[in-house]
Amino acid sequence: MAMTLEQISEMLAKYPSKVEKNRKKHIIIKDSSADRQEIEANTRTIPGIITNRGCAYAGCKGVVLGPLKDMVHITHGPIGCGYYSWGTRRNKARADEPGQEFLNYCVSTDMQESDIVFGGEKKLAKVIDEVAGIFKPKAITVSATCPVGLIGDDINAVARAAEERLGIPILAFSCEGYKGVSQSAGHHIANNGLVERVIGAGDREEAAGKYPINLLGEYNIGGDSWEIERILDEIGYTVVSVMTGNGSYEDLKNAHTAELNLVQCHRSINYIAGMLETKYGTPWLKVNFIGVAATAESLRNMARYFDDPALTARTEEIIARELARVEPQIEQYRKLCEGKTAFCFVGGSRGHHYQGLFAELGIDTVLAGYEFAHRDDYEGRQVIPEIKTDADSKNIPDLHVTADERRFRLKVSPEKLAELQRQIPLSFYAGMQVDMADGTIMVDDLNHYETEEFIKLLKPDIFASGIKDKYVVQKMGIPAKQLHSYDYSGPYAGFGGAVNFARDVSMGFVSPTWNFIVPPWKEEPLLTGSVTEEGVA
Amino acid sequence: MLDATPKEFTERTSGGMINPAKTCQPIGAMYAALGVHGCLPHSHGSQGCCSYHRMHLTRHFRDPIMASTSSFTEGASVFGGGANLKTAIKNIFQIYNPDIIAVHTTCLTETIGDDIPSIIKDADIPEGKTVFHANTPSYQGSHITGFSNMTKAMVSYFAEAAAIKKEQANLIPGFVNPGDMREIKRIAHLMGVPFIMFPDTSGVVDTPMTGEFVMFPKGGTKLAELADSGASKLTVALGRFASSDAAEALAKKCRVPAVTLKTPIGIKATDAFVMALRRAFVKEVPWALEEERGQLVDIMTDTHFHFHGKKVAIFGDPDVVTGLTEFAVSLGMVPVHVLTGTPGGAIGSDVGSFEEDIAAIAGQSGHKANIKAGGDLFALHQLIKNEPVDLLIGNTYGKYIARAEDIPFVRVGFPILDRSVHSYLPVVGYRGAMRLVEMIAGALLDRQDRDAADEDFELVM
Ligand code: SF4
Ligand code: SF4
């Protein structure tokens, strides 16, 4: 059921005029006959709008740094921020060394009024000493929350001094929640810190095996990266590091030894990919391990890059084996899903990735969008030069890296690179828009009001999003699938993950629980029969 | 599990937290505001806080938690958030049309010192609509303090003094689940005492499935009731930490006498609640309640041998922990470690500390307990490693300690993120106590079954 511009205008007319003008630019109906369709993104959230967005701290500590398992992550601020980002993102991890896995610990400086008035630097220094003493971690991160920047605590100086005192790296991140307009600012800040202080800090010059790669923008939610790594290992790749799901300081240090960087979530980590290309000459490949076809395609693209007949053969062998295994299973579920429609609204790249998997189940995505993406995530990286930096993005420093004199090495010749770029998304991301069907809708920073209105108009069969709107949607009688946390299921990535997803989605459709919403007395008029001496007639 | 927690204590003097047993004020304020009918909570600060608080409450209640935010960026943080709040208020009324907006601050807006009352005064508020506020700096107190502050704001904004008092009670339930609020109301109904409960989140965060989403559901305390609370004969504040400040404010503002009782968890605290209503309103306790109480005592005596002498560790929010500890002692258990993350005495009140209250209760078991206010779960875990217990009671975060030390675990309190239904079923009142007996006995006996050798595995226990 397509929607018209008029319907959208009508919906937006309820807004105060300023809001209406603003939101209009964040919504487009895909029309491939238009030469270009610009969408506004990464701009300020309107005060008072019920949004799904979070803050820079959430993007930095919550998303990118948090999953690094052998570091202790300290939140410098009042108790809340640290508390809420404690164990809530399902980043699975296994210790590489006994006692060196700290993901179940939440450390906060728990700033009190006196720290706000007199400054929190001394307290932070003490907390760093304490946790270093108790846990003996490989390294420590410190993430700043809103009030820290305001009162002017110099967390960098505190970290530097502690580093000298303790002899382990202590990384400070000025990711105060008010920076930027969403989580996105925090991703960038975290990316900068990891490139500056961690990647390349190891002394390996070469990877330990053949076809060394890094997997970027994969957070091992529900065990996703383990499922992806299972396949990569079998094909013969050497996964140097995963950023940052089940990731570790120890692995990241030597991430410079990879021959190729894979980028799964473009939004949260493209900065690292770009910087590693400049610094070490390592190209990056946009991959998508969500869905059977996407996974197979990503594997084939990787094989093209390495261009080794043995690797290619092995890739095809594994793909064939996995397809034979998963396709019949998915087919069973497809029967339950065929012909249905979905909304797919998630933070960054998932809003794009999951559409392919929905399609494999016979489900059309009729509306999609991102919570904190930039225009390039919709329109493709070619628009990056056009994106104007506004006041909010200027506050996030761009880290300028240069070629590492000792370690920079072109991994493939310029000619080969140019040829590859014609075939595979090497150092390129085409964005969500190209993959959307005509007439479908893209919404940036979809908010509560629009969610309700779009649902009423388009009546999707399933709504994929996060926890804050899950129960809103379910109250409307529509199954809602959390694509941040997978409703505590998973993995959903790779071949095995696609089967899990198919099972879970079809379960949402066929669950008998939906049939009880309308009570029987609402469906039958009060006066139908009469009570006689023999009983009810 | 938690392999990096050593048994040996190192003295920690930094004041930092490892695995906190509390969170920040604004989330408590948001929850309290949801207990006002037709009210949209508004978080004045950066949007991250609002997102986190909604996420967390949604996970606990598994119901829509609506709230808006001032969405600060750096500019607002430097120049003040007046413009953001005014814009927000205008947008909220036009788009969502609540009757009331309840603004609470965050650490950010408190640090920059936004003067909320003046901003509200300057704001564009449609006829018949209301905006009120509470200051909830997250660098003081905890989520319980935030709940208390928002509840107090309901009094200072809305309660109206009346020369002639009505035969009705104000019931302030504290930071408990809607299921608990319903149970407290049921007891008051059975006692025949007319009452106003505030805040009241029943009917807001436990709404039925109807196939329709309602942004402002039927539940919540009405504004007229809040106004009328000044005409009540008595305020019963349940839980000193979450409820007494509002009761005191009401006493000052409208001369409504206040009595602060424990959250009615367990038999003693429920008796105290019933007795308070009986005395103040001269009502006989009805057979229905006496019967329930008798059933509870019957169950307690029938099962005492499961509990007697068992060592228990309890943690969570102070009012809930106080009730649980008292009930554990009533069952013959020994509270060995008792901890809350919320700091000691209620802010601005001098009615004694958590530690003293618990010491008095725990002392009745004949043992001296380790008691800590303002503590964290890292400390609790270390205490348990040094002096093991038979049972752990607390919120979901306790499951890590329970697994690490292989201790039976009962989930009570806030938040519970890994189970459902809990928010519908009470732990307060005689019925709540029956439920607690079932949960605790179930956990202990499951353990006994699990550990029994085949020849010791019994049908009847
Ligand atoms: S920023 Fe402050 S108010 Fe917000 S979540 Fe963190 S501690 Fe709580
Ligand atoms: S917005 Fe600020 S205070 Fe709130 S969660 Fe983010 S960093 Fe913390």
Short mmCIF file of N, CA, C and O and ligand atoms in Angstrom, two decimals, chain A residues 55-58 81 144-147 175-178, chain B residues 46-49 52 107, ligand 2:
data_model
loop_
_atom_site.label_atom_id
_atom_site.label_comp_id
_atom_site.label_asym_id
_atom_site.label_seq_id
_atom_site.Cartn_x
_atom_site.Cartn_y
_atom_site.Cartn_z
N CYS A 55 22.50 9.68 23.41
CA CYS A 55 23.49 10.76 23.48
C CYS A 55 24.88 10.28 23.06
O CYS A 55 25.12 9.10 22.85
N ALA A 56 25.81 11.23 22.99
CA ALA A 56 27.19 10.93 22.59
C ALA A 56 27.82 9.91 23.54
O ALA A 56 28.52 9.00 23.10
N TYR A 57 27.56 10.05 24.83
CA TYR A 57 28.10 9.09 25.80
C TYR A 57 27.64 7.67 25.45
O TYR A 57 28.42 6.72 25.46
N ALA A 58 26.36 7.56 25.12
CA ALA A 58 25.80 6.25 24.78
C ALA A 58 26.50 5.67 23.54
O ALA A 58 26.73 4.47 23.45
N CYS A 81 24.39 7.48 34.16
CA CYS A 81 24.86 7.11 32.82
C CYS A 81 25.57 5.76 32.83
O CYS A 81 25.33 4.91 31.99
N ALA A 144 33.42 10.61 29.64
CA ALA A 144 32.83 11.75 30.35
C ALA A 144 31.34 11.84 30.09
O ALA A 144 30.86 11.55 29.00
N THR A 145 30.60 12.28 31.09
CA THR A 145 29.17 12.53 30.94
C THR A 145 28.91 14.03 31.00
O THR A 145 29.82 14.81 31.27
N CYS A 146 27.66 14.39 30.81
CA CYS A 146 27.30 15.81 30.64
C CYS A 146 27.98 16.79 31.60
O CYS A 146 28.62 17.74 31.15
N PRO A 147 27.85 16.63 32.90
CA PRO A 147 28.34 17.72 33.76
C PRO A 147 29.86 17.87 33.73
O PRO A 147 30.38 18.94 34.05
N CYS A 175 33.19 12.51 25.75
CA CYS A 175 31.97 12.18 25.01
C CYS A 175 30.74 12.67 25.76
O CYS A 175 29.74 11.97 25.85
N GLU A 176 30.82 13.85 26.33
CA GLU A 176 29.69 14.41 27.08
C GLU A 176 28.42 14.29 26.25
O GLU A 176 28.40 14.57 25.05
N GLY A 177 27.34 13.95 26.94
CA GLY A 177 26.09 13.63 26.25
C GLY A 177 25.52 14.73 25.37
O GLY A 177 24.78 14.45 24.42
N TYR A 178 25.85 15.96 25.65
CA TYR A 178 25.26 17.06 24.87
C TYR A 178 26.00 17.31 23.57
O TYR A 178 25.61 18.15 22.77
N SER B 46 19.95 16.77 28.23
CA SER B 46 20.25 16.15 26.93
C SER B 46 19.36 14.93 26.76
O SER B 46 18.90 14.36 27.74
N GLN B 47 19.19 14.51 25.52
CA GLN B 47 18.19 13.46 25.30
C GLN B 47 18.65 12.08 25.77
O GLN B 47 17.83 11.19 25.95
N GLY B 48 19.95 11.93 26.00
CA GLY B 48 20.46 10.62 26.40
C GLY B 48 19.81 10.12 27.67
O GLY B 48 19.42 8.96 27.77
N CYS B 49 19.67 11.02 28.64
CA CYS B 49 19.09 10.60 29.93
C CYS B 49 17.68 10.07 29.70
O CYS B 49 17.33 9.01 30.19
N TYR B 52 17.67 6.71 28.19
CA TYR B 52 18.07 5.67 29.15
C TYR B 52 16.95 5.38 30.16
O TYR B 52 16.69 4.24 30.51
N CYS B 107 21.44 16.10 35.67
CA CYS B 107 22.67 16.65 36.22
C CYS B 107 23.14 17.84 35.39
O CYS B 107 23.72 18.79 35.89
S1 SF4 C 2 22.77 12.84 28.12
FE1 SF4 C 2 24.47 13.21 29.52
S2 SF4 C 2 23.75 12.72 31.51
FE2 SF4 C 2 22.36 11.87 30.06
S3 SF4 C 2 23.00 9.81 29.74
FE3 SF4 C 2 23.98 11.02 28.19
S4 SF4 C 2 25.92 11.66 29.09
FE4 SF4 C 2 24.66 10.92 30.71
#
